[in-house]
């Protein structure tokens, strides 16, 4: 049996504040069954997020970002091996809800999600306005007239001309389709919106337009965002705080000001140094080696093999240490 590391709880202010947490994730696991073994995509992740904050989740492809979002929203594939932990939304432990109650009270209603490449999954035979209203029509939450009225409102919020309500997806540009997907995520007035790589499939100019729209929406609606991206530069425009994931685990949770200036975890430092646009004075550096397999990850620190600062202690799995107002899963911070 592997020993579970002890989580060192942080200070009562800042990132670990319990009061006002709109989302509180505790020891969340999501493993998948595969032919070659069990994939530990989300491996004991804990974090808290306060109302109105914007959290960026960063990390290389395959580190578990999408799986974490799916675990929060209980959007699970058939091959789930392990799914456990606590997810408190506005103080309610929604993991205890039946699937029916979760669908009725949580998904789309409290937390909505713009999934990766969702803009390409709009239904080609339904008018866009109707599709945006659809989350409201599930379970007959509201009548069709009110739902369409609300769709009209959110079209305005995201900056789509009203006439587009009557159009089909193929008649919209990529940027407009992405706005329609964001409108759909907003239509039921959720507390939290999860955006999974919302701009990756778009050209640079459209990306910038969508980012600006997202910023404005956040300010106007006082939403809580969870913004997933492998693109650090994009995330820096929107984030109040940052979680960095590595090989299925949370390795750092810091306020954005600190993270983009000087991250704590050696992996996060290397990730930042690999971003060309943020450090114009420096050449981007590359992180050599590959992340470990999630099927049989190493026993100790999962980054140790690639880490320039590894020492003996790293053979053991580090807990999350508090450092200032950040949290970091690295033995270098043991004595702080
Ligand atoms: N349904 C699934 N079955 C098996 N493995 C999966 C499944 N979904 C994702 N994975 C694996 O889980 C790991 C994390 O994937 P993902 O959460 O998509 O990462 P990210 O979003 O950070 O790129 C990857 O190794 C991926 O191949
Ligand atoms: Mg992903």
CSV table of C-alpha atoms and ligand atoms in Angstrom, one decimal:
chain,number,residue,atom,x,y,z
A,1,UNK,CA,0.0,0.0,0.0
A,2,UNK,CA,1.2,3.5,-0.8
A,3,UNK,CA,1.2,5.9,2.1
A,4,UNK,CA,-1.1,8.8,1.6
A,5,UNK,CA,0.8,12.1,2.1
A,6,UNK,CA,-0.6,14.4,4.8
A,7,UNK,CA,-1.8,17.7,3.5
A,8,UNK,CA,-0.6,20.6,5.5
A,9,UNK,CA,-3.4,23.1,5.7
A,10,UNK,CA,-2.7,26.7,4.9
A,11,UNK,CA,-3.5,30.0,6.5
A,12,UNK,CA,-7.1,31.1,7.1
A,13,UNK,CA,-6.8,33.9,4.6
A,14,UNK,CA,-6.1,33.9,0.9
A,15,UNK,CA,-6.2,30.7,-1.1
A,16,UNK,CA,-7.3,28.4,1.7
A,17,UNK,CA,-10.0,30.5,3.1
A,18,UNK,CA,-13.0,28.4,4.0
A,19,UNK,CA,-15.5,31.3,4.3
A,20,UNK,CA,-17.0,32.2,1.0
A,21,UNK,CA,-15.6,29.2,-0.9
A,22,UNK,CA,-17.9,28.6,-3.8
A,23,UNK,CA,-16.0,25.5,-4.6
A,24,UNK,CA,-14.2,23.2,-2.2
A,25,UNK,CA,-12.6,20.1,-3.7
A,26,UNK,CA,-11.2,17.6,-1.3
A,27,UNK,CA,-9.1,14.6,-2.1
A,28,UNK,CA,-10.6,14.1,-5.5
A,29,UNK,CA,-9.6,11.0,-7.5
A,30,UNK,CA,-10.5,10.0,-11.0
A,31,UNK,CA,-8.9,6.9,-12.4
A,32,UNK,CA,-9.7,5.2,-15.7
A,33,UNK,CA,-9.5,1.6,-16.6
A,34,UNK,CA,-7.3,0.9,-19.7
A,35,UNK,CA,-6.1,-2.3,-21.2
A,36,UNK,CA,-2.6,-1.7,-19.9
A,37,UNK,CA,-3.6,-0.7,-16.4
A,38,UNK,CA,-5.2,2.0,-14.3
A,39,UNK,CA,-4.7,5.6,-15.5
A,40,UNK,CA,-4.5,7.9,-12.5
A,41,UNK,CA,-5.7,11.0,-14.3
A,42,UNK,CA,-6.7,12.9,-11.1
A,43,UNK,CA,-4.8,11.7,-8.1
A,44,UNK,CA,-5.9,13.2,-4.8
A,45,UNK,CA,-6.5,16.8,-5.8
A,46,UNK,CA,-7.7,19.4,-3.2
A,47,UNK,CA,-8.3,23.1,-3.6
A,48,UNK,CA,-10.7,25.9,-2.6
A,49,UNK,CA,-12.0,28.7,-4.7
A,50,UNK,CA,-13.7,31.8,-3.5
A,51,UNK,CA,-16.7,33.4,-5.1
A,52,UNK,CA,-15.9,35.8,-8.0
A,53,UNK,CA,-12.3,34.5,-8.5
A,54,UNK,CA,-10.8,33.3,-11.7
A,55,UNK,CA,-8.7,30.2,-11.5
A,56,UNK,CA,-6.4,29.1,-14.3
A,57,UNK,CA,-5.4,25.5,-14.3
A,58,UNK,CA,-2.1,25.0,-16.2
A,59,UNK,CA,0.2,22.1,-17.1
A,60,UNK,CA,1.4,20.1,-20.1
A,61,UNK,CA,-1.0,18.1,-22.2
A,62,UNK,CA,-2.1,14.9,-20.5
A,63,UNK,CA,-1.5,16.1,-16.9
A,64,UNK,CA,-5.2,15.7,-16.0
A,65,UNK,CA,-6.7,19.2,-16.4
A,66,UNK,CA,-9.7,18.0,-18.4
A,67,UNK,CA,-10.2,15.0,-16.2
A,68,UNK,CA,-10.2,17.3,-13.1
A,69,UNK,CA,-13.0,19.4,-14.7
A,70,UNK,CA,-14.9,16.3,-15.7
A,71,UNK,CA,-14.6,14.9,-12.1
A,72,UNK,CA,-16.0,18.2,-10.7
A,73,UNK,CA,-18.9,18.1,-13.1
A,74,UNK,CA,-19.3,14.3,-12.9
A,75,UNK,CA,-19.0,14.0,-16.7
A,76,UNK,CA,-17.5,10.5,-16.6
A,77,UNK,CA,-16.7,8.1,-19.4
A,78,UNK,CA,-17.7,4.5,-19.1
A,79,UNK,CA,-14.3,3.2,-18.2
A,80,UNK,CA,-14.1,4.8,-14.8
A,81,UNK,CA,-12.1,2.8,-12.3
A,82,UNK,CA,-12.1,5.0,-9.2
A,83,UNK,CA,-14.1,8.2,-8.6
A,84,UNK,CA,-14.1,9.5,-5.1
A,85,UNK,CA,-13.6,12.6,-2.9
A,86,UNK,CA,-15.6,15.6,-1.8
A,87,UNK,CA,-16.8,18.4,-4.0
A,88,UNK,CA,-18.6,21.1,-2.1
A,89,UNK,CA,-20.5,23.7,-4.2
A,90,UNK,CA,-21.6,26.6,-2.2
A,91,UNK,CA,-21.2,24.5,0.9
A,92,UNK,CA,-23.2,21.4,-0.4
A,93,UNK,CA,-21.4,18.1,-0.8
A,94,UNK,CA,-22.7,17.4,-4.3
A,95,UNK,CA,-20.8,14.0,-4.5
A,96,UNK,CA,-23.5,12.7,-2.3
A,97,UNK,CA,-26.3,13.7,-4.7
A,98,UNK,CA,-27.9,11.1,-6.9
A,99,UNK,CA,-27.3,11.4,-10.6
A,100,UNK,CA,-30.8,12.7,-11.1
A,101,UNK,CA,-30.4,15.4,-8.4
A,102,UNK,CA,-26.9,16.3,-9.7
A,103,UNK,CA,-28.3,16.9,-13.2
A,104,UNK,CA,-31.3,18.9,-11.9
A,105,UNK,CA,-29.4,21.1,-9.4
A,106,UNK,CA,-25.7,21.2,-10.3
A,107,UNK,CA,-24.7,20.6,-13.9
A,108,UNK,CA,-25.5,23.7,-16.0
A,109,UNK,CA,-27.4,25.3,-13.1
A,110,UNK,CA,-24.6,25.8,-10.5
A,111,UNK,CA,-21.6,24.8,-12.7
A,112,UNK,CA,-21.4,24.9,-16.4
A,113,UNK,CA,-18.6,23.9,-18.7
A,114,UNK,CA,-17.4,24.9,-22.1
A,115,UNK,CA,-15.7,21.7,-23.2
A,116,UNK,CA,-12.6,21.4,-25.4
A,117,UNK,CA,-13.6,21.9,-29.1
A,118,UNK,CA,-17.3,22.2,-28.1
A,119,UNK,CA,-17.8,24.8,-30.9
A,120,UNK,CA,-17.5,21.9,-33.4
A,121,UNK,CA,-20.2,19.9,-31.6
A,122,UNK,CA,-23.1,22.3,-32.2
A,123,UNK,CA,-26.1,20.5,-33.7
A,124,UNK,CA,-26.2,21.3,-37.4
A,125,UNK,CA,-30.0,20.9,-37.8
A,126,UNK,CA,-31.1,23.1,-34.8
A,127,UNK,CA,-31.1,26.8,-34.8
A,128,UNK,CA,-28.4,28.3,-32.6
A,129,UNK,CA,-30.8,30.3,-30.4
A,130,UNK,CA,-32.7,27.1,-29.6
A,131,UNK,CA,-29.5,25.2,-28.7
A,132,UNK,CA,-28.4,28.0,-26.4
A,133,UNK,CA,-31.8,27.9,-24.6
A,134,UNK,CA,-31.7,24.1,-24.4
A,135,UNK,CA,-30.2,23.8,-20.9
A,136,UNK,CA,-33.2,25.7,-19.6
A,137,UNK,CA,-35.6,23.5,-21.4
A,138,UNK,CA,-34.2,20.3,-19.8
A,139,UNK,CA,-36.6,19.1,-17.1
A,140,UNK,CA,-39.0,21.9,-18.2
A,141,UNK,CA,-37.2,24.4,-16.0
A,142,UNK,CA,-38.8,27.3,-17.8
A,143,UNK,CA,-41.3,27.6,-20.7
A,144,UNK,CA,-40.0,27.9,-24.2
A,145,UNK,CA,-40.9,31.6,-24.5
A,146,UNK,CA,-39.0,32.5,-21.4
A,147,UNK,CA,-36.1,30.3,-22.4
A,148,UNK,CA,-35.8,32.1,-25.8
A,149,UNK,CA,-36.0,35.4,-24.1
A,150,UNK,CA,-33.1,34.4,-21.9
A,151,UNK,CA,-31.2,33.2,-24.9
A,152,UNK,CA,-31.6,36.6,-26.4
A,153,UNK,CA,-30.2,38.2,-23.3
A,154,UNK,CA,-27.1,36.0,-23.2
A,155,UNK,CA,-26.5,36.5,-26.9
A,156,UNK,CA,-26.2,40.2,-26.0
A,157,UNK,CA,-23.9,39.4,-23.0
A,158,UNK,CA,-21.5,37.5,-25.3
A,159,UNK,CA,-21.7,39.9,-28.2
A,160,UNK,CA,-23.7,37.9,-30.8
A,161,UNK,CA,-26.1,39.9,-32.9
A,162,UNK,CA,-29.7,39.0,-32.1
A,163,UNK,CA,-30.5,37.9,-35.7
A,164,UNK,CA,-28.1,35.0,-35.2
A,165,UNK,CA,-30.7,33.3,-32.9
A,166,UNK,CA,-32.4,32.1,-36.0
A,167,UNK,CA,-29.2,30.8,-37.8
A,168,UNK,CA,-27.6,27.4,-38.0
A,169,UNK,CA,-24.1,26.6,-36.7
A,170,UNK,CA,-22.6,26.4,-40.2
A,171,UNK,CA,-23.7,30.0,-40.9
A,172,UNK,CA,-21.5,31.2,-38.0
A,173,UNK,CA,-17.8,31.9,-38.0
A,174,UNK,CA,-15.5,30.1,-35.5
A,175,UNK,CA,-15.5,33.0,-33.1
A,176,UNK,CA,-19.3,33.4,-33.2
A,177,UNK,CA,-19.7,29.6,-32.6
A,178,UNK,CA,-17.5,29.8,-29.6
A,179,UNK,CA,-19.5,32.8,-28.3
A,180,UNK,CA,-22.7,30.7,-28.8
A,181,UNK,CA,-21.1,27.9,-26.7
A,182,UNK,CA,-20.2,30.4,-24.0
A,183,UNK,CA,-23.7,31.8,-24.1
A,184,UNK,CA,-25.0,28.3,-23.6
A,185,UNK,CA,-22.8,28.0,-20.5
A,186,UNK,CA,-24.2,31.2,-19.1
A,187,UNK,CA,-27.9,30.7,-19.9
A,188,UNK,CA,-28.9,29.1,-16.6
A,189,UNK,CA,-27.0,31.8,-14.6
A,190,UNK,CA,-24.5,29.4,-13.0
A,191,UNK,CA,-22.1,30.3,-10.1
A,192,UNK,CA,-19.1,28.7,-11.8
A,193,UNK,CA,-18.2,28.4,-15.4
A,194,UNK,CA,-15.4,26.0,-16.4
A,195,UNK,CA,-13.7,26.8,-19.7
A,196,UNK,CA,-11.6,24.0,-21.1
A,197,UNK,CA,-9.1,25.4,-23.7
A,198,UNK,CA,-11.8,27.9,-24.9
A,199,UNK,CA,-9.6,29.6,-27.4
A,200,UNK,CA,-7.2,26.9,-28.6
A,201,UNK,CA,-9.1,26.1,-31.8
A,202,UNK,CA,-9.3,29.8,-32.9
A,203,UNK,CA,-6.9,32.1,-34.8
A,204,UNK,CA,-5.0,34.7,-32.8
A,205,UNK,CA,-7.2,37.6,-33.4
A,206,UNK,CA,-10.4,35.7,-32.7
A,207,UNK,CA,-8.7,34.4,-29.5
A,208,UNK,CA,-8.0,37.9,-28.4
A,209,UNK,CA,-11.7,38.9,-29.0
A,210,UNK,CA,-13.0,36.0,-27.1
A,211,UNK,CA,-10.6,36.7,-24.2
A,212,UNK,CA,-11.8,40.3,-24.0
A,213,UNK,CA,-15.4,39.1,-24.1
A,214,UNK,CA,-14.7,36.6,-21.3
A,215,UNK,CA,-13.1,39.4,-19.2
A,216,UNK,CA,-16.0,41.7,-19.6
A,217,UNK,CA,-18.5,38.9,-18.8
A,218,UNK,CA,-16.7,38.0,-15.7
A,219,UNK,CA,-16.7,41.6,-14.5
A,220,UNK,CA,-20.3,42.2,-15.4
A,221,UNK,CA,-21.7,39.0,-13.9
A,222,UNK,CA,-19.3,38.4,-11.0
A,223,UNK,CA,-18.8,34.9,-12.2
A,224,UNK,CA,-16.3,32.4,-10.8
A,225,UNK,CA,-14.2,31.0,-13.7
A,226,UNK,CA,-12.1,27.9,-13.9
A,227,UNK,CA,-10.0,28.4,-17.0
A,228,UNK,CA,-8.1,25.4,-18.3
A,229,UNK,CA,-5.2,25.9,-20.7
A,230,UNK,CA,-1.8,24.6,-21.7
A,231,UNK,CA,-1.1,28.1,-22.9
A,232,UNK,CA,0.4,30.0,-20.0
A,233,UNK,CA,0.4,33.4,-21.8
A,234,UNK,CA,-3.3,33.2,-22.5
A,235,UNK,CA,-4.1,32.2,-18.9
A,236,UNK,CA,-2.2,35.2,-17.5
A,237,UNK,CA,-4.8,37.6,-18.9
A,238,UNK,CA,-7.7,36.3,-16.9
A,239,UNK,CA,-6.4,34.6,-13.8
A,240,UNK,CA,-6.6,35.7,-10.2
A,241,UNK,CA,-5.0,32.5,-9.1
A,242,UNK,CA,-3.3,29.6,-10.7
A,243,UNK,CA,-3.1,25.8,-10.1
A,244,UNK,CA,-0.3,24.0,-11.8
A,245,UNK,CA,-0.8,20.3,-12.4
A,246,UNK,CA,1.8,17.7,-13.1
A,247,UNK,CA,1.1,14.0,-13.8
A,248,UNK,CA,-2.4,14.0,-12.3
A,249,UNK,CA,-1.5,15.9,-9.2
A,250,UNK,CA,-1.7,19.5,-8.0
A,251,UNK,CA,1.8,20.7,-7.5
A,252,UNK,CA,1.2,24.4,-6.9
A,253,UNK,CA,-1.7,26.7,-6.1
A,254,UNK,CA,-0.6,30.4,-6.0
A,255,UNK,CA,-2.0,33.8,-6.5
A,256,UNK,CA,-1.6,34.9,-10.1
A,257,UNK,CA,0.7,37.9,-9.3
A,258,UNK,CA,3.1,35.5,-7.7
A,259,UNK,CA,2.8,32.7,-10.1
A,260,UNK,CA,3.5,34.7,-13.2
A,261,UNK,CA,6.3,36.6,-11.6
A,262,UNK,CA,8.0,33.8,-9.6
A,263,UNK,CA,6.3,30.4,-9.3
A,264,UNK,CA,7.3,28.2,-6.4
A,265,UNK,CA,7.5,24.7,-7.8
A,266,UNK,CA,10.6,23.8,-9.9
A,267,UNK,CA,8.3,22.4,-12.6
A,268,UNK,CA,6.2,25.6,-12.7
A,269,UNK,CA,9.4,27.6,-12.9
A,270,UNK,CA,10.5,25.6,-15.9
A,271,UNK,CA,7.1,25.8,-17.5
A,272,UNK,CA,7.2,29.6,-17.1
A,273,UNK,CA,10.7,29.7,-18.5
A,274,UNK,CA,9.5,27.8,-21.6
A,275,UNK,CA,7.0,30.6,-22.5
A,276,UNK,CA,8.6,32.9,-25.1
A,277,UNK,CA,6.1,35.8,-24.9
A,278,UNK,CA,6.4,36.5,-21.2
A,279,UNK,CA,10.2,36.8,-21.1
A,280,UNK,CA,11.3,38.8,-24.1
A,281,UNK,CA,14.7,39.3,-22.7
A,282,UNK,CA,15.3,35.5,-22.3
A,283,UNK,CA,15.4,32.6,-24.7
A,284,UNK,CA,12.7,30.1,-24.0
A,285,UNK,CA,14.0,27.0,-22.2
A,286,UNK,CA,12.8,23.5,-22.8
A,287,UNK,CA,12.0,20.9,-20.1
A,288,UNK,CA,13.9,17.8,-21.1
A,289,UNK,CA,12.4,14.4,-20.6
A,290,UNK,CA,8.8,13.3,-20.6
A,291,UNK,CA,6.1,13.3,-17.9
A,292,UNK,CA,5.8,9.9,-16.2
A,293,UNK,CA,3.2,7.4,-17.2
A,294,UNK,CA,0.0,7.8,-15.2
A,295,UNK,CA,-0.4,4.0,-15.1
A,296,UNK,CA,2.6,3.4,-12.9
A,297,UNK,CA,3.8,6.8,-11.7
A,298,UNK,CA,6.9,6.9,-9.6
A,299,UNK,CA,6.6,6.5,-5.8
A,300,UNK,CA,8.2,9.7,-4.7
A,301,UNK,CA,7.8,13.2,-6.3
A,302,UNK,CA,6.6,12.7,-9.8
A,303,UNK,CA,8.7,15.5,-11.2
A,304,UNK,CA,12.0,14.3,-9.5
A,305,UNK,CA,13.3,12.6,-12.6
A,306,UNK,CA,13.3,15.9,-14.6
A,307,UNK,CA,14.0,18.2,-11.7
A,308,UNK,CA,17.3,20.1,-11.6
A,309,UNK,CA,16.8,20.6,-7.8
A,310,UNK,CA,16.1,17.0,-6.8
A,311,UNK,CA,17.7,15.6,-3.6
A,312,UNK,CA,17.3,12.5,-1.5
A,313,UNK,CA,14.1,13.5,0.1
A,314,UNK,CA,12.4,13.5,-3.3
A,315,UNK,CA,12.2,9.7,-3.2
A,316,UNK,CA,9.3,10.2,-0.9
A,317,UNK,CA,6.1,11.9,-2.0
A,318,UNK,CA,6.0,15.5,-0.7
A,319,UNK,CA,2.8,16.9,0.9
A,320,UNK,CA,1.5,20.3,0.0
A,321,UNK,CA,3.5,22.9,2.0
A,322,UNK,CA,2.3,26.4,2.7
A,323,UNK,CA,4.7,29.1,1.5
A,324,UNK,CA,3.5,32.7,2.0
A,325,UNK,CA,0.0,32.6,0.6
A,326,UNK,CA,0.7,29.8,-1.8
A,327,UNK,CA,0.7,26.0,-1.6
A,328,UNK,CA,3.4,23.9,-3.1
A,329,UNK,CA,4.1,20.1,-3.3
A,330,UNK,CA,7.8,20.1,-3.1
A,331,UNK,CA,10.3,19.2,-0.3
A,332,UNK,CA,12.3,22.4,-0.9
A,333,UNK,CA,9.6,24.2,1.1
A,334,UNK,CA,9.6,21.8,4.0
A,335,UNK,CA,11.1,24.2,6.6
A,336,UNK,CA,9.1,27.4,5.8
B,1,LIG,N1,-11.5,7.9,-20.9
B,1,LIG,C1,-10.2,7.7,-20.7
B,1,LIG,N2,-9.7,6.5,-20.6
B,1,LIG,C2,-8.4,6.3,-20.3
B,1,LIG,N3,-7.5,7.3,-20.2
B,1,LIG,C3,-8.0,8.5,-20.3
B,1,LIG,C4,-9.3,8.8,-20.6
B,1,LIG,N4,-9.5,10.2,-20.6
B,1,LIG,C5,-8.2,10.7,-20.4
B,1,LIG,N5,-7.3,9.7,-20.2
B,1,LIG,C6,-5.9,9.9,-19.9
B,1,LIG,O1,-5.8,10.6,-18.7
B,1,LIG,C7,-4.7,11.5,-18.7
B,1,LIG,C8,-5.1,12.9,-18.5
B,1,LIG,O2,-5.9,13.4,-19.6
B,1,LIG,P1,-6.6,14.8,-19.6
B,1,LIG,O3,-7.3,15.0,-18.4
B,1,LIG,O4,-7.3,14.8,-20.9
B,1,LIG,O5,-5.3,15.8,-19.7
B,1,LIG,P2,-5.2,17.3,-20.1
B,1,LIG,O6,-6.5,17.9,-20.2
B,1,LIG,O7,-4.3,17.9,-19.1
B,1,LIG,O8,-4.5,17.3,-21.5
B,1,LIG,C9,-4.0,11.3,-20.1
B,1,LIG,O9,-3.0,10.3,-19.9
B,1,LIG,C10,-5.1,10.7,-20.9
B,1,LIG,O10,-4.6,9.9,-21.9
B,2,LIG,MG1,-7.5,18.7,-21.8
